Coordinates of C-alpha atoms in Angstrom, one line a residue:
L21 CA 6.6 8.5 -32.9
P22 CA 8.1 9.7 -36.1
A23 CA 11.3 8.5 -37.1
G24 CA 14.3 9.9 -36.9
L25 CA 13.8 11.7 -33.9
S26 CA 16.9 10.6 -32.0
Q27 CA 18.7 11.9 -35.1
W28 CA 16.5 15.4 -34.9
F29 CA 17.3 15.9 -31.4
P30 CA 19.9 13.6 -29.4
A31 CA 19.6 15.5 -26.6
L32 CA 16.2 15.7 -26.2
E33 CA 14.9 16.2 -22.0
V34 CA 11.4 16.2 -22.4
L35 CA 8.8 15.1 -24.5
D36 CA 5.2 15.5 -24.0
V37 CA 3.4 13.6 -27.0
S38 CA -0.1 13.7 -24.8
G39 CA -3.4 14.1 -26.4
T40 CA -2.1 12.6 -30.0
G41 CA -4.1 9.7 -30.6
L42 CA -1.1 7.6 -30.3
T43 CA -2.1 4.3 -29.9
E44 CA 1.8 2.7 -30.0
M45 CA 5.6 4.0 -29.1
G46 CA 7.8 3.0 -32.0
T47 CA 11.8 1.7 -31.4
E48 CA 12.6 5.2 -32.2
L49 CA 12.4 6.5 -28.2
L50 CA 15.1 3.6 -27.5
S51 CA 17.4 6.2 -29.1
L52 CA 17.2 9.2 -26.8
P53 CA 19.2 8.5 -24.0
C54 CA 18.9 11.4 -22.4
L55 CA 15.3 11.9 -21.9
H56 CA 14.1 12.0 -18.3
T57 CA 10.8 13.1 -18.6
L58 CA 8.2 11.2 -21.2
L59 CA 4.7 12.5 -20.8
A60 CA 1.6 10.7 -23.2
K61 CA -1.1 11.2 -21.7
N62 CA -4.9 10.6 -23.3
N63 CA -4.1 8.9 -25.3
R64 CA -5.0 4.9 -27.1
L65 CA -2.4 3.5 -25.7
G66 CA -2.3 0.1 -24.0
G67 CA -3.1 -2.6 -26.4
P68 CA 0.2 -4.9 -27.9
G69 CA 2.6 -3.4 -29.0
S70 CA 2.1 0.5 -27.2
L71 CA 5.7 0.4 -25.9
P72 CA 8.4 -0.7 -28.0
K73 CA 10.5 -4.0 -27.4
G74 CA 13.6 -4.1 -25.3
L75 CA 12.3 -1.0 -23.2
G76 CA 14.0 -2.2 -20.1
Q77 CA 17.5 -2.8 -22.1
A78 CA 17.7 0.6 -24.0
P79 CA 19.4 3.7 -22.0
L80 CA 16.3 5.1 -21.5
A81 CA 15.6 2.4 -18.7
R82 CA 19.1 4.5 -16.9
S83 CA 17.5 8.2 -17.5
L84 CA 14.1 8.3 -17.4
R85 CA 12.5 9.7 -14.4
V86 CA 8.8 10.8 -14.9
L87 CA 6.6 8.8 -17.0
N88 CA 2.7 10.1 -17.0
L89 CA 0.7 7.5 -19.2
S90 CA -2.4 8.9 -17.4
G91 CA -6.1 8.4 -19.4
N92 CA -5.1 5.3 -21.3
R93 CA -6.0 2.2 -21.7
F94 CA -3.7 -0.4 -20.0
S95 CA -5.6 -3.2 -18.2
E96 CA -2.4 -4.1 -16.7
V97 CA 0.6 -1.9 -15.4
P98 CA 3.2 -2.9 -18.6
P99 CA 6.5 -5.6 -17.5
A100 CA 8.6 -3.1 -19.1
L101 CA 8.2 -0.3 -17.1
L102 CA 9.1 -2.3 -14.3
Q103 CA 12.6 -2.3 -15.4
L104 CA 12.8 1.7 -15.7
R105 CA 14.5 0.9 -12.7
G106 CA 15.7 4.8 -12.3
L107 CA 12.2 6.1 -12.3
R108 CA 11.1 8.6 -9.9
S109 CA 7.5 9.6 -10.9
L110 CA 5.0 6.7 -12.2
S111 CA 1.5 8.1 -13.3
L112 CA -1.0 5.5 -14.2
G113 CA -4.1 7.1 -13.8
G114 CA -7.2 6.8 -15.7
N115 CA -6.7 3.8 -16.8
R116 CA -8.4 0.2 -17.5
L117 CA -5.9 -1.4 -14.3
Q118 CA -7.5 -4.4 -12.3
G119 CA -4.8 -4.6 -10.2
I120 CA -0.6 -3.9 -9.3
P121 CA 1.7 -6.7 -9.6
P122 CA 4.0 -7.7 -6.8
D123 CA 7.0 -6.8 -8.7
I124 CA 6.4 -3.1 -8.3
Q125 CA 8.7 -3.5 -5.5
E126 CA 11.6 -3.2 -8.3
L127 CA 11.2 0.2 -8.9
Q128 CA 13.3 1.5 -6.3
S129 CA 13.6 4.6 -7.0
L130 CA 10.0 5.7 -7.2
E131 CA 8.8 8.6 -5.0
F132 CA 5.6 9.0 -6.8
L133 CA 3.1 6.9 -7.6
Y134 CA -0.6 7.8 -8.8
L135 CA -2.6 4.9 -9.6
G136 CA -6.6 6.5 -9.4
G137 CA -9.5 5.9 -11.5
N138 CA -8.7 2.7 -12.2
F139 CA -10.4 -1.0 -11.4
I140 CA -7.8 -2.4 -8.4
T141 CA -9.0 -4.0 -6.3
A142 CA -6.3 -5.2 -3.7
I143 CA -2.9 -4.0 -2.7
P144 CA -0.1 -6.0 -2.5
P145 CA 2.0 -6.2 0.6
E146 CA 4.8 -5.4 -2.7
L147 CA 3.9 -2.0 -2.5
A148 CA 5.4 -1.5 0.5
K149 CA 9.3 -2.2 -0.1
L150 CA 9.2 1.1 -2.1
P151 CA 11.8 3.4 0.5
S152 CA 11.9 6.2 -1.7
L153 CA 8.5 6.6 -1.9
R154 CA 6.6 10.0 -0.9
Y155 CA 3.2 10.1 -2.6
L156 CA 1.2 7.3 -3.3
V157 CA -2.0 8.0 -4.6
L158 CA -5.0 4.8 -5.0
C159 CA -8.2 7.1 -5.4
D160 CA -11.6 6.1 -7.1
N161 CA -10.7 2.3 -6.9
K162 CA -12.4 -0.6 -5.5
I163 CA -9.5 -1.2 -2.7
Q164 CA -11.9 -2.8 0.3
S165 CA -9.0 -3.2 3.1
I166 CA -5.3 -1.8 3.2
P167 CA -2.0 -4.6 3.7
P168 CA -0.5 -3.4 7.4
Q169 CA 2.4 -3.8 5.5
L170 CA 1.8 -0.2 4.3
A171 CA 3.4 0.6 7.3
Q172 CA 6.9 0.1 6.2
L173 CA 6.4 3.5 4.2
H174 CA 8.4 5.4 6.8
S175 CA 9.0 8.4 3.6
L176 CA 5.2 8.6 2.7
R177 CA 3.9 11.9 3.0
S178 CA 1.0 11.9 1.8
L179 CA -1.7 8.8 0.9
S180 CA -5.1 9.2 -1.2
L181 CA -7.7 6.5 -0.1
H182 CA -10.6 8.1 -1.4
N183 CA -13.7 6.8 -2.8
N184 CA -12.9 3.0 -2.1
L185 CA -14.7 0.3 -0.6
L186 CA -12.7 0.6 2.9
T187 CA -14.6 -0.4 6.0
Y188 CA -11.5 -0.3 8.3
L189 CA -7.7 0.7 8.1
P190 CA -4.7 -1.7 10.0
R191 CA -4.0 0.2 13.1
E192 CA -0.3 -0.1 11.7
I193 CA -1.1 3.4 9.8
L194 CA -0.8 4.9 13.0
N195 CA 3.5 4.0 12.5
L196 CA 3.1 6.0 9.0
V197 CA 5.7 8.9 11.1
H198 CA 5.8 11.0 8.3
L199 CA 2.5 10.7 6.3
D200 CA 0.6 14.9 7.3
E201 CA -2.3 14.1 4.8
L202 CA -4.6 11.2 4.4
S203 CA -7.6 11.7 1.8
L204 CA -10.6 9.1 3.3
R205 CA -13.7 10.8 2.3
G206 CA -16.5 8.6 0.3
N207 CA -15.1 5.3 1.5
P208 CA -17.9 3.3 4.0
L209 CA -15.8 3.8 7.0
V210 CA -17.4 7.2 7.1
V211 CA -20.8 5.7 7.7
R212 CA -20.4 1.7 8.3
F213 CA -18.4 -1.0 9.7
V214 CA -17.1 -4.6 10.1
R215 CA -19.7 -6.6 11.5
D216 CA -19.6 -10.1 13.3
L217 CA -16.5 -10.7 12.6
T218 CA -15.5 -14.3 13.6
Y219 CA -12.4 -16.4 15.3
N220 CA -11.0 -19.2 14.5
P221 CA -9.5 -21.8 17.4
P222 CA -6.2 -21.6 17.3
S223 CA -4.3 -25.4 15.9
L224 CA -2.0 -27.1 17.6
Q225 CA 1.3 -25.9 16.2
E226 CA 0.1 -22.6 17.3
L227 CA -0.4 -23.5 21.2
A228 CA 3.0 -25.0 20.8
G229 CA 4.8 -22.0 19.2
R230 CA 3.0 -19.7 21.4
T231 CA 3.9 -21.8 24.4
V232 CA 7.5 -21.8 23.4
K233 CA 7.4 -17.5 23.0
T234 CA 5.5 -16.6 25.9
R235 CA 7.7 -19.3 28.4
N236 CA 10.9 -18.3 26.0
I237 CA 11.9 -22.2 25.8
P238 CA 15.2 -21.8 24.3
Y239 CA 15.7 -23.4 20.5
T240 CA 18.5 -23.4 18.3
P241 CA 17.7 -24.0 14.5
S242 CA 19.9 -27.4 14.9
D243 CA 16.8 -28.4 17.1
L244 CA 14.1 -28.2 15.3
P245 CA 13.4 -28.3 11.6
E246 CA 13.4 -25.5 9.4
S247 CA 10.2 -24.8 8.4
L248 CA 9.0 -24.7 12.9
V249 CA 12.0 -22.3 12.8
R250 CA 10.6 -20.0 10.5
Y251 CA 7.3 -20.1 11.8
L252 CA 8.5 -19.4 15.5
S253 CA 9.8 -16.2 13.6
L254 CA 6.4 -15.2 12.2
A255 CA 5.2 -14.8 15.9
S256 CA 3.0 -11.4 16.2
N257 CA 2.3 -9.5 19.5
C258 CA -0.9 -8.9 21.2
P259 CA -1.6 -5.7 21.2
N260 CA -3.2 -5.8 24.7
P261 CA -0.4 -4.3 27.2
K262 CA -2.6 -6.7 30.4
C263 CA -1.6 -9.6 27.7
G264 CA 1.6 -10.0 26.9
G265 CA 0.9 -13.0 24.6
V266 CA 1.9 -13.9 21.2
Y267 CA -0.7 -15.3 17.9
F268 CA 0.5 -16.7 15.1
D269 CA -2.3 -17.7 12.2
S270 CA -5.8 -17.5 14.7
C271 CA -6.7 -14.1 15.9
V272 CA -9.9 -12.0 17.3
R273 CA -10.2 -9.2 14.8
Q274 CA -11.7 -6.6 16.6
I275 CA -12.5 -3.0 15.3
K276 CA -11.2 0.2 17.8
F277 CA -12.5 3.9 16.9
V278 CA -9.8 6.1 17.4
D279 CA -9.8 10.1 17.6
F280 CA -8.6 11.8 14.4
C281 CA -8.4 15.6 14.8
G282 CA -10.6 16.2 17.9
K283 CA -13.3 15.3 15.4
Y284 CA -13.8 12.3 13.5
R285 CA -13.0 8.9 15.3
L286 CA -11.9 6.3 12.6
P287 CA -12.5 2.5 12.4
L288 CA -9.1 1.1 13.3
M289 CA -8.4 -2.7 12.7
H290 CA -6.8 -5.2 15.7
Y291 CA -5.7 -8.5 15.5
L292 CA -5.8 -10.0 19.2
C293 CA -4.7 -13.2 20.5
S294 CA -7.4 -14.5 22.1
P295 CA -11.3 -13.4 22.9
E296 CA -10.5 -12.9 26.7
C297 CA -8.1 -9.4 25.3
S298 CA -11.2 -7.8 23.8
S299 CA -13.7 -6.3 26.1
P300 CA -17.2 -8.4 26.3
F301 CA -19.1 -5.6 25.3
S302 CA -17.8 -4.3 22.7
S303 CA -18.9 -3.7 18.9
A304 CA -18.5 -2.3 15.7
S305 CA -20.5 -0.7 16.0
Q306 CA -19.7 1.3 19.8
S307 CA -16.1 2.1 21.2
S308 CA -15.0 -0.5 23.7
T309 CA -13.4 1.0 26.9
S310 CA -10.8 -1.9 26.7
Q311 CA -7.2 -1.3 28.1
S312 CA -6.2 -2.2 24.2
E313 CA -8.6 0.7 23.0
S314 CA -7.2 3.1 25.4
D315 CA -3.8 2.8 24.7
S316 CA -4.8 2.9 20.7
E317 CA -7.0 6.0 21.2
D318 CA -3.8 7.4 23.0
E319 CA -1.3 6.2 19.8
A320 CA -4.1 8.0 17.7
S321 CA -3.6 11.0 19.1
V322 CA 0.0 11.3 18.9
A323 CA -0.6 11.0 15.6
A324 CA -3.0 13.0 15.2
H325 CA -1.0 15.8 15.9
R326 CA 1.4 14.8 13.1
M327 CA -1.6 14.7 10.7
Q328 CA -2.0 19.0 8.8
K329 CA -4.6 17.2 6.9
V330 CA -7.2 14.9 7.2
L331 CA -10.1 14.3 4.3
L332 CA -13.3 12.3 5.8
G333 CA -16.0 14.1 3.7

């Protein structure tokens, strides 16, 4: 960036340096207290020193609302960007990102996050701690599964997951009550499904914990070590309405197929507390007739009428 930029344009609000071959942005950027939109697409940023030191402590950290660094050479999300707490829109598509840092949760004002066209293989659960996120684009990556915590993104309107390696979705995806666009085309879930899911028997600690929870045995923090109190707080309810049981670490993973928009059947992952809670006739390639699936399909039909657009192909 040219020297003296802040002296020439002290009230600059929008700066577009896209397609200029930039390899770094200098300290002049830090002296623009009114800048709210910075577009630096299709450059050569991404090496050491691409971003100025002290970015998180500059006035820019409070003023910047929109940052677009798509089409550059970043192999990781620069830690300095996670200090821009006022950001509402962040685009890092078409880079070389290998993952998403858990500290992404620091961007509490973020409403739009574009990370498409990278090499991301996993989504950290911390991504779900962005209360204002409305648009999440993770298409054209190498993502194999979606963490169930993503259902905590209650403000989410659009979720783009096309062209990844997904074979199923978490059942909790149905809890995204405001979601009206879900893009899934180009994933294996459209043509093949998870098979040979295994079940590990519960440990003695889990069996004891299940007994405490299902029989409502009273206890107080003074009765048990802190680690056991914390463990008991992690109990998950079995989704089978005929069961009423709980599980901690050991559970049965099972694919259930649900109707979406009356046309497609999507595989959703269920976690049951024991093999007895699933139908003996169910498999990854055919629908189960168990009560738990009936309920999940009812849930899905409720979710489906909310969906304005589900893109599977």
